[in-house]
């Protein structure tokens, strides 16, 4: 997670699926005792702690101070000596050959200027170090994005799409340009049930669509989001729950 103004409480209460689904990509990391590992966009730190349980020394980095505060509270330094936290954007980090591995789950699609981020990740890895990541890929949550775009356009508001959902080819070529050899690249659908019953879509929109609504006056936001929900219903409401149409891009690379 990398927005500066996250609501860490709402995230922990209704959106813990973000890190729970991250367990799949974590299996690809295979952290080893004594390794130095960067968890990029660590959010509230649950996956950083899982990695640290292997005996690796983990730096959890996130641009959101609210997320890092929650991570520190959940995993206090006295009990978790292998964990350290840093508030910083991936575009600003200046690590050089410090990490055996970089891990990132559900974060990189939030960061504009992917070229800069990939460059910084490549620089941060030791030679032979690995980058294991999962993020939103091409077509991710289109069932929400399209209604959002349509409703905002209809009301005459300029859209500020904050997300970067690349294809395999787009992201693989960025990685290769920075000396990261792609060993695995997958794009797959991961339909994701939202918590909160009938309110699930509104909770999701309240948490994640804030950056899109920058140009919309506060008093109009609720009404517009209700319209977005209505337009998304035919595709994403299954009669019992909301199921968001997540598409994941999963990548493993090695620095050569
Ligand atoms: C994602 O994890 O793919 C995602 C989450 C919130 C908004 C957009 C995408």
mmCIF file of C-alpha atoms and ligand atoms in Angstrom:
data_model
loop_
_atom_site.group_PDB
_atom_site.id
_atom_site.type_symbol
_atom_site.label_atom_id
_atom_site.label_comp_id
_atom_site.label_asym_id
_atom_site.label_seq_id
_atom_site.Cartn_x
_atom_site.Cartn_y
_atom_site.Cartn_z
ATOM 1 C CA UNK A 1 0.000 0.000 0.000
ATOM 2 C CA UNK A 2 1.465 3.283 -0.869
ATOM 3 C CA UNK A 3 -1.015 6.116 -0.749
ATOM 4 C CA UNK A 4 -0.053 8.691 1.849
ATOM 5 C CA UNK A 5 -3.546 9.063 3.308
ATOM 6 C CA UNK A 6 -4.863 5.554 3.920
ATOM 7 C CA UNK A 7 -7.525 4.769 6.475
ATOM 8 C CA UNK A 8 -5.626 1.985 8.262
ATOM 9 C CA UNK A 9 -8.637 1.093 10.464
ATOM 10 C CA UNK A 10 -11.018 0.541 7.542
ATOM 11 C CA UNK A 11 -8.271 -1.373 5.748
ATOM 12 C CA UNK A 12 -7.759 -3.736 8.699
ATOM 13 C CA UNK A 13 -11.485 -4.181 9.325
ATOM 14 C CA UNK A 14 -12.898 -4.736 5.838
ATOM 15 C CA UNK A 15 -9.958 -5.264 3.504
ATOM 16 C CA UNK A 16 -7.701 -7.755 5.246
ATOM 17 C CA UNK A 17 -8.175 -9.976 2.151
ATOM 18 C CA UNK A 18 -5.475 -7.822 0.530
ATOM 19 C CA UNK A 19 -2.720 -9.362 2.649
ATOM 20 C CA UNK A 20 -4.490 -12.717 3.148
ATOM 21 C CA UNK A 21 -4.465 -13.337 -0.606
ATOM 22 C CA UNK A 22 -0.773 -12.403 -0.541
ATOM 23 C CA UNK A 23 0.085 -15.786 0.982
ATOM 24 C CA UNK A 24 0.103 -17.329 -2.514
ATOM 25 C CA UNK A 25 2.855 -15.099 -3.830
ATOM 26 C CA UNK A 26 4.705 -15.392 -0.512
ATOM 27 C CA UNK A 27 5.189 -19.102 -1.245
ATOM 28 C CA UNK A 28 7.296 -18.094 -4.259
ATOM 29 C CA UNK A 29 9.667 -16.016 -2.136
ATOM 30 C CA UNK A 30 11.121 -18.933 -0.142
ATOM 31 C CA UNK A 31 12.828 -16.671 2.427
ATOM 32 C CA UNK A 32 15.928 -18.102 4.078
ATOM 33 C CA UNK A 33 17.300 -17.665 7.560
ATOM 34 C CA UNK A 34 19.704 -14.704 7.620
ATOM 35 C CA UNK A 35 18.605 -13.140 4.352
ATOM 36 C CA UNK A 36 17.936 -9.430 4.095
ATOM 37 C CA UNK A 37 14.512 -8.821 2.541
ATOM 38 C CA UNK A 38 12.602 -5.665 1.591
ATOM 39 C CA UNK A 39 8.781 -5.793 1.734
ATOM 40 C CA UNK A 40 7.794 -2.990 -0.602
ATOM 41 C CA UNK A 41 4.413 -1.421 0.170
ATOM 42 C CA UNK A 42 4.094 -3.495 3.331
ATOM 43 C CA UNK A 43 0.801 -1.931 4.506
ATOM 44 C CA UNK A 44 -0.020 -3.059 8.031
ATOM 45 C CA UNK A 45 2.899 -5.498 8.067
ATOM 46 C CA UNK A 46 1.292 -8.950 8.329
ATOM 47 C CA UNK A 47 3.255 -10.386 5.407
ATOM 48 C CA UNK A 48 6.496 -8.708 6.580
ATOM 49 C CA UNK A 49 6.049 -10.543 9.883
ATOM 50 C CA UNK A 50 5.424 -13.848 8.105
ATOM 51 C CA UNK A 51 8.647 -13.367 6.144
ATOM 52 C CA UNK A 52 10.558 -12.461 9.319
ATOM 53 C CA UNK A 53 9.321 -15.683 10.936
ATOM 54 C CA UNK A 54 11.657 -17.535 8.553
ATOM 55 C CA UNK A 55 14.642 -15.897 10.271
ATOM 56 C CA UNK A 56 15.170 -13.328 7.520
ATOM 57 C CA UNK A 57 15.815 -9.694 8.460
ATOM 58 C CA UNK A 58 12.930 -7.714 6.980
ATOM 59 C CA UNK A 59 12.501 -4.032 6.174
ATOM 60 C CA UNK A 60 8.834 -3.141 5.737
ATOM 61 C CA UNK A 61 8.550 0.011 3.640
ATOM 62 C CA UNK A 62 5.387 1.996 2.954
ATOM 63 C CA UNK A 63 4.603 5.598 1.996
ATOM 64 C CA UNK A 64 1.684 5.702 4.422
ATOM 65 C CA UNK A 65 2.539 6.694 7.994
ATOM 66 C CA UNK A 66 -0.886 5.397 9.143
ATOM 67 C CA UNK A 67 -0.044 1.937 7.794
ATOM 68 C CA UNK A 68 3.439 1.888 9.320
ATOM 69 C CA UNK A 69 2.114 3.054 12.704
ATOM 70 C CA UNK A 70 -0.315 0.159 12.688
ATOM 71 C CA UNK A 71 2.444 -2.269 11.634
ATOM 72 C CA UNK A 72 4.668 -1.072 14.494
ATOM 73 C CA UNK A 73 1.832 -1.446 16.988
ATOM 74 C CA UNK A 74 1.022 -4.980 15.814
ATOM 75 C CA UNK A 75 4.629 -6.144 15.680
ATOM 76 C CA UNK A 76 6.565 -4.324 18.417
ATOM 77 C CA UNK A 77 10.354 -4.197 18.067
ATOM 78 C CA UNK A 78 10.989 -6.030 21.339
ATOM 79 C CA UNK A 79 9.082 -9.076 20.147
ATOM 80 C CA UNK A 80 10.106 -8.769 16.502
ATOM 81 C CA UNK A 81 13.831 -7.951 16.435
ATOM 82 C CA UNK A 82 14.108 -9.044 12.779
ATOM 83 C CA UNK A 83 11.614 -6.438 11.609
ATOM 84 C CA UNK A 84 12.201 -2.768 10.903
ATOM 85 C CA UNK A 85 9.894 -0.202 9.356
ATOM 86 C CA UNK A 86 10.392 2.733 7.062
ATOM 87 C CA UNK A 87 7.996 5.414 5.801
ATOM 88 C CA UNK A 88 9.058 6.132 2.241
ATOM 89 C CA UNK A 89 7.806 5.991 -1.316
ATOM 90 C CA UNK A 90 9.272 3.367 -3.636
ATOM 91 C CA UNK A 91 10.083 6.206 -6.036
ATOM 92 C CA UNK A 92 12.344 7.812 -3.437
ATOM 93 C CA UNK A 93 14.234 4.863 -2.016
ATOM 94 C CA UNK A 94 17.975 4.881 -2.594
ATOM 95 C CA UNK A 95 19.102 1.420 -1.413
ATOM 96 C CA UNK A 96 22.088 0.024 -3.296
ATOM 97 C CA UNK A 97 22.785 -3.731 -3.417
ATOM 98 C CA UNK A 98 21.351 -4.183 0.082
ATOM 99 C CA UNK A 99 18.792 -6.944 -0.278
ATOM 100 C CA UNK A 100 18.841 -10.647 -1.104
ATOM 101 C CA UNK A 101 15.202 -10.342 -2.103
ATOM 102 C CA UNK A 102 12.417 -7.836 -2.596
ATOM 103 C CA UNK A 103 8.818 -8.858 -2.027
ATOM 104 C CA UNK A 104 5.766 -6.808 -2.933
ATOM 105 C CA UNK A 105 2.070 -7.612 -2.734
ATOM 106 C CA UNK A 106 -0.803 -5.434 -3.997
ATOM 107 C CA UNK A 107 1.213 -2.226 -3.867
ATOM 108 C CA UNK A 108 2.998 -1.446 -7.112
ATOM 109 C CA UNK A 109 -0.181 -0.632 -9.056
ATOM 110 C CA UNK A 110 -0.607 2.417 -6.797
ATOM 111 C CA UNK A 111 2.675 4.026 -7.776
ATOM 112 C CA UNK A 112 2.910 6.219 -10.858
ATOM 113 C CA UNK A 113 6.258 6.272 -12.710
ATOM 114 C CA UNK A 114 6.818 2.493 -12.773
ATOM 115 C CA UNK A 115 10.135 3.048 -14.614
ATOM 116 C CA UNK A 116 11.549 4.789 -11.544
ATOM 117 C CA UNK A 117 10.237 2.107 -9.190
ATOM 118 C CA UNK A 118 11.677 -0.756 -11.252
ATOM 119 C CA UNK A 119 15.016 1.075 -11.483
ATOM 120 C CA UNK A 120 15.061 1.553 -7.694
ATOM 121 C CA UNK A 121 14.154 -2.069 -7.032
ATOM 122 C CA UNK A 122 16.896 -3.325 -9.360
ATOM 123 C CA UNK A 123 19.456 -1.055 -7.681
ATOM 124 C CA UNK A 124 18.361 -2.211 -4.211
ATOM 125 C CA UNK A 125 19.012 -5.888 -4.992
ATOM 126 C CA UNK A 126 22.326 -7.658 -4.627
ATOM 127 C CA UNK A 127 23.561 -9.494 -7.721
ATOM 128 C CA UNK A 128 21.623 -12.767 -7.883
ATOM 129 C CA UNK A 129 18.921 -11.249 -5.667
ATOM 130 C CA UNK A 130 15.310 -11.972 -6.493
ATOM 131 C CA UNK A 131 12.218 -9.849 -6.928
ATOM 132 C CA UNK A 132 8.913 -11.562 -6.207
ATOM 133 C CA UNK A 133 5.785 -9.507 -6.698
ATOM 134 C CA UNK A 134 2.069 -9.515 -7.246
ATOM 135 C CA UNK A 135 0.059 -6.506 -8.350
ATOM 136 C CA UNK A 136 -3.041 -5.611 -10.338
ATOM 137 C CA UNK A 137 -2.563 -6.590 -13.982
ATOM 138 C CA UNK A 138 -4.183 -5.566 -17.260
ATOM 139 C CA UNK A 139 -7.973 -5.521 -16.900
ATOM 140 C CA UNK A 140 -7.902 -5.461 -13.084
ATOM 141 C CA UNK A 141 -11.219 -4.457 -11.450
ATOM 142 C CA UNK A 142 -12.536 -3.298 -14.825
ATOM 143 C CA UNK A 143 -16.056 -3.975 -13.550
ATOM 144 C CA UNK A 144 -15.593 -1.080 -11.107
ATOM 145 C CA UNK A 145 -13.236 1.139 -13.081
ATOM 146 C CA UNK A 146 -15.550 1.372 -16.111
ATOM 147 C CA UNK A 147 -18.631 2.465 -14.095
ATOM 148 C CA UNK A 148 -16.438 4.931 -12.165
ATOM 149 C CA UNK A 149 -15.160 6.415 -15.408
ATOM 150 C CA UNK A 150 -18.647 6.519 -16.919
ATOM 151 C CA UNK A 151 -20.318 8.198 -13.928
ATOM 152 C CA UNK A 152 -17.561 10.784 -13.480
ATOM 153 C CA UNK A 153 -17.526 11.589 -17.210
ATOM 154 C CA UNK A 154 -21.322 11.875 -17.265
ATOM 155 C CA UNK A 155 -21.142 14.421 -14.439
ATOM 156 C CA UNK A 156 -18.357 16.347 -16.162
ATOM 157 C CA UNK A 157 -15.624 15.568 -13.637
ATOM 158 C CA UNK A 158 -12.089 14.983 -14.896
ATOM 159 C CA UNK A 159 -10.903 11.498 -14.068
ATOM 160 C CA UNK A 160 -7.611 11.051 -12.242
ATOM 161 C CA UNK A 161 -6.970 7.351 -12.583
ATOM 162 C CA UNK A 162 -4.360 6.528 -9.930
ATOM 163 C CA UNK A 163 -3.764 2.930 -11.003
ATOM 164 C CA UNK A 164 -1.206 1.219 -13.189
ATOM 165 C CA UNK A 165 -2.310 -2.258 -14.291
ATOM 166 C CA UNK A 166 0.303 -3.443 -16.824
ATOM 167 C CA UNK A 167 0.255 -6.450 -19.134
ATOM 168 C CA UNK A 168 2.887 -9.185 -18.829
ATOM 169 C CA UNK A 169 4.719 -7.798 -21.875
ATOM 170 C CA UNK A 170 4.757 -4.196 -20.598
ATOM 171 C CA UNK A 171 6.071 -5.075 -17.154
ATOM 172 C CA UNK A 172 8.527 -7.743 -18.308
ATOM 173 C CA UNK A 173 10.222 -5.311 -20.680
ATOM 174 C CA UNK A 174 10.591 -2.688 -17.917
ATOM 175 C CA UNK A 175 12.201 -5.328 -15.685
ATOM 176 C CA UNK A 176 14.554 -6.581 -18.390
ATOM 177 C CA UNK A 177 15.685 -3.048 -19.214
ATOM 178 C CA UNK A 178 16.923 -2.794 -15.620
ATOM 179 C CA UNK A 179 18.820 -6.100 -15.630
ATOM 180 C CA UNK A 180 16.137 -8.207 -13.973
ATOM 181 C CA UNK A 181 15.723 -11.571 -15.686
ATOM 182 C CA UNK A 182 12.118 -12.709 -15.718
ATOM 183 C CA UNK A 183 11.798 -16.308 -14.511
ATOM 184 C CA UNK A 184 8.029 -16.374 -14.073
ATOM 185 C CA UNK A 185 5.258 -14.092 -15.319
ATOM 186 C CA UNK A 186 1.570 -14.895 -14.937
ATOM 187 C CA UNK A 187 -1.620 -12.941 -15.452
ATOM 188 C CA UNK A 188 -4.686 -14.576 -13.931
ATOM 189 C CA UNK A 189 -8.204 -13.763 -12.784
ATOM 190 C CA UNK A 190 -8.853 -13.843 -9.052
ATOM 191 C CA UNK A 191 -12.535 -13.111 -8.349
ATOM 192 C CA UNK A 192 -12.553 -11.590 -4.875
ATOM 193 C CA UNK A 193 -15.592 -11.646 -2.551
ATOM 194 C CA UNK A 194 -15.942 -8.355 -0.688
ATOM 195 C CA UNK A 195 -16.752 -8.241 3.023
ATOM 196 C CA UNK A 196 -19.870 -6.510 4.300
ATOM 197 C CA UNK A 197 -22.787 -8.142 2.451
ATOM 198 C CA UNK A 198 -24.842 -5.610 0.502
ATOM 199 C CA UNK A 199 -22.506 -2.851 1.737
ATOM 200 C CA UNK A 200 -19.387 -4.546 0.349
ATOM 201 C CA UNK A 201 -19.074 -2.448 -2.797
ATOM 202 C CA UNK A 202 -19.551 0.839 -0.922
ATOM 203 C CA UNK A 203 -16.846 -0.170 1.611
ATOM 204 C CA UNK A 204 -14.500 -0.997 -1.272
ATOM 205 C CA UNK A 205 -15.235 2.296 -3.017
ATOM 206 C CA UNK A 206 -14.828 4.288 0.220
ATOM 207 C CA UNK A 207 -11.440 2.694 0.817
ATOM 208 C CA UNK A 208 -9.972 2.642 -2.654
ATOM 209 C CA UNK A 209 -11.619 5.240 -4.877
ATOM 210 C CA UNK A 210 -10.671 8.310 -2.813
ATOM 211 C CA UNK A 211 -7.838 9.340 -5.171
ATOM 212 C CA UNK A 212 -10.248 9.207 -8.133
ATOM 213 C CA UNK A 213 -12.651 11.612 -6.502
ATOM 214 C CA UNK A 214 -10.229 14.482 -5.974
ATOM 215 C CA UNK A 215 -12.248 16.744 -8.278
ATOM 216 C CA UNK A 216 -15.641 15.808 -6.826
ATOM 217 C CA UNK A 217 -17.017 17.971 -3.984
ATOM 218 C CA UNK A 218 -17.396 15.981 -0.756
ATOM 219 C CA UNK A 219 -21.167 16.470 -0.616
ATOM 220 C CA UNK A 220 -21.607 14.813 -4.049
ATOM 221 C CA UNK A 221 -19.358 11.798 -3.509
ATOM 222 C CA UNK A 222 -21.868 9.498 -1.780
ATOM 223 C CA UNK A 223 -24.482 9.982 -4.486
ATOM 224 C CA UNK A 224 -21.993 9.339 -7.284
ATOM 225 C CA UNK A 225 -20.618 6.219 -5.612
ATOM 226 C CA UNK A 226 -24.170 4.910 -5.229
ATOM 227 C CA UNK A 227 -24.567 5.295 -9.001
ATOM 228 C CA UNK A 228 -21.283 3.482 -9.583
ATOM 229 C CA UNK A 229 -22.541 0.630 -7.394
ATOM 230 C CA UNK A 230 -25.779 0.485 -9.352
ATOM 231 C CA UNK A 231 -23.900 0.274 -12.669
ATOM 232 C CA UNK A 232 -21.529 -2.412 -11.363
ATOM 233 C CA UNK A 233 -24.339 -4.561 -9.937
ATOM 234 C CA UNK A 234 -25.200 -6.647 -13.019
ATOM 235 C CA UNK A 235 -21.625 -7.872 -13.329
ATOM 236 C CA UNK A 236 -20.362 -8.025 -9.735
ATOM 237 C CA UNK A 237 -23.321 -8.807 -7.422
ATOM 238 C CA UNK A 238 -23.931 -12.578 -7.389
ATOM 239 C CA UNK A 239 -27.206 -12.449 -5.442
ATOM 240 C CA UNK A 240 -25.520 -12.918 -2.056
ATOM 241 C CA UNK A 241 -22.343 -10.888 -2.143
ATOM 242 C CA UNK A 242 -20.191 -8.541 -4.186
ATOM 243 C CA UNK A 243 -17.371 -10.260 -6.053
ATOM 244 C CA UNK A 244 -14.747 -7.886 -7.488
ATOM 245 C CA UNK A 245 -13.064 -8.887 -10.749
ATOM 246 C CA UNK A 246 -9.443 -8.759 -9.638
ATOM 247 C CA UNK A 247 -6.756 -9.709 -12.168
ATOM 248 C CA UNK A 248 -3.298 -10.391 -10.755
ATOM 249 C CA UNK A 249 0.098 -10.031 -12.362
ATOM 250 C CA UNK A 250 2.583 -12.299 -10.620
ATOM 251 C CA UNK A 251 6.300 -12.035 -11.376
ATOM 252 C CA UNK A 252 9.550 -13.636 -10.241
ATOM 253 C CA UNK A 253 12.848 -12.175 -11.457
ATOM 254 C CA UNK A 254 16.532 -12.486 -10.649
ATOM 255 C CA UNK A 255 19.123 -9.702 -10.911
ATOM 256 C CA UNK A 256 21.781 -10.771 -13.381
HETATM 257 C C1 LIG B 1 -5.772 -4.303 -6.253
HETATM 258 O O1 LIG B 1 -5.253 -4.798 -5.252
HETATM 259 O O2 LIG B 1 -5.686 -4.837 -7.343
HETATM 260 C C2 LIG B 1 -6.523 -3.020 -6.152
HETATM 261 C C3 LIG B 1 -6.976 -2.571 -4.950
HETATM 262 C C4 LIG B 1 -7.661 -1.390 -4.887
HETATM 263 C C5 LIG B 1 -7.889 -0.644 -6.002
HETATM 264 C C6 LIG B 1 -7.458 -1.078 -7.196
HETATM 265 C C7 LIG B 1 -6.773 -2.281 -7.282
#
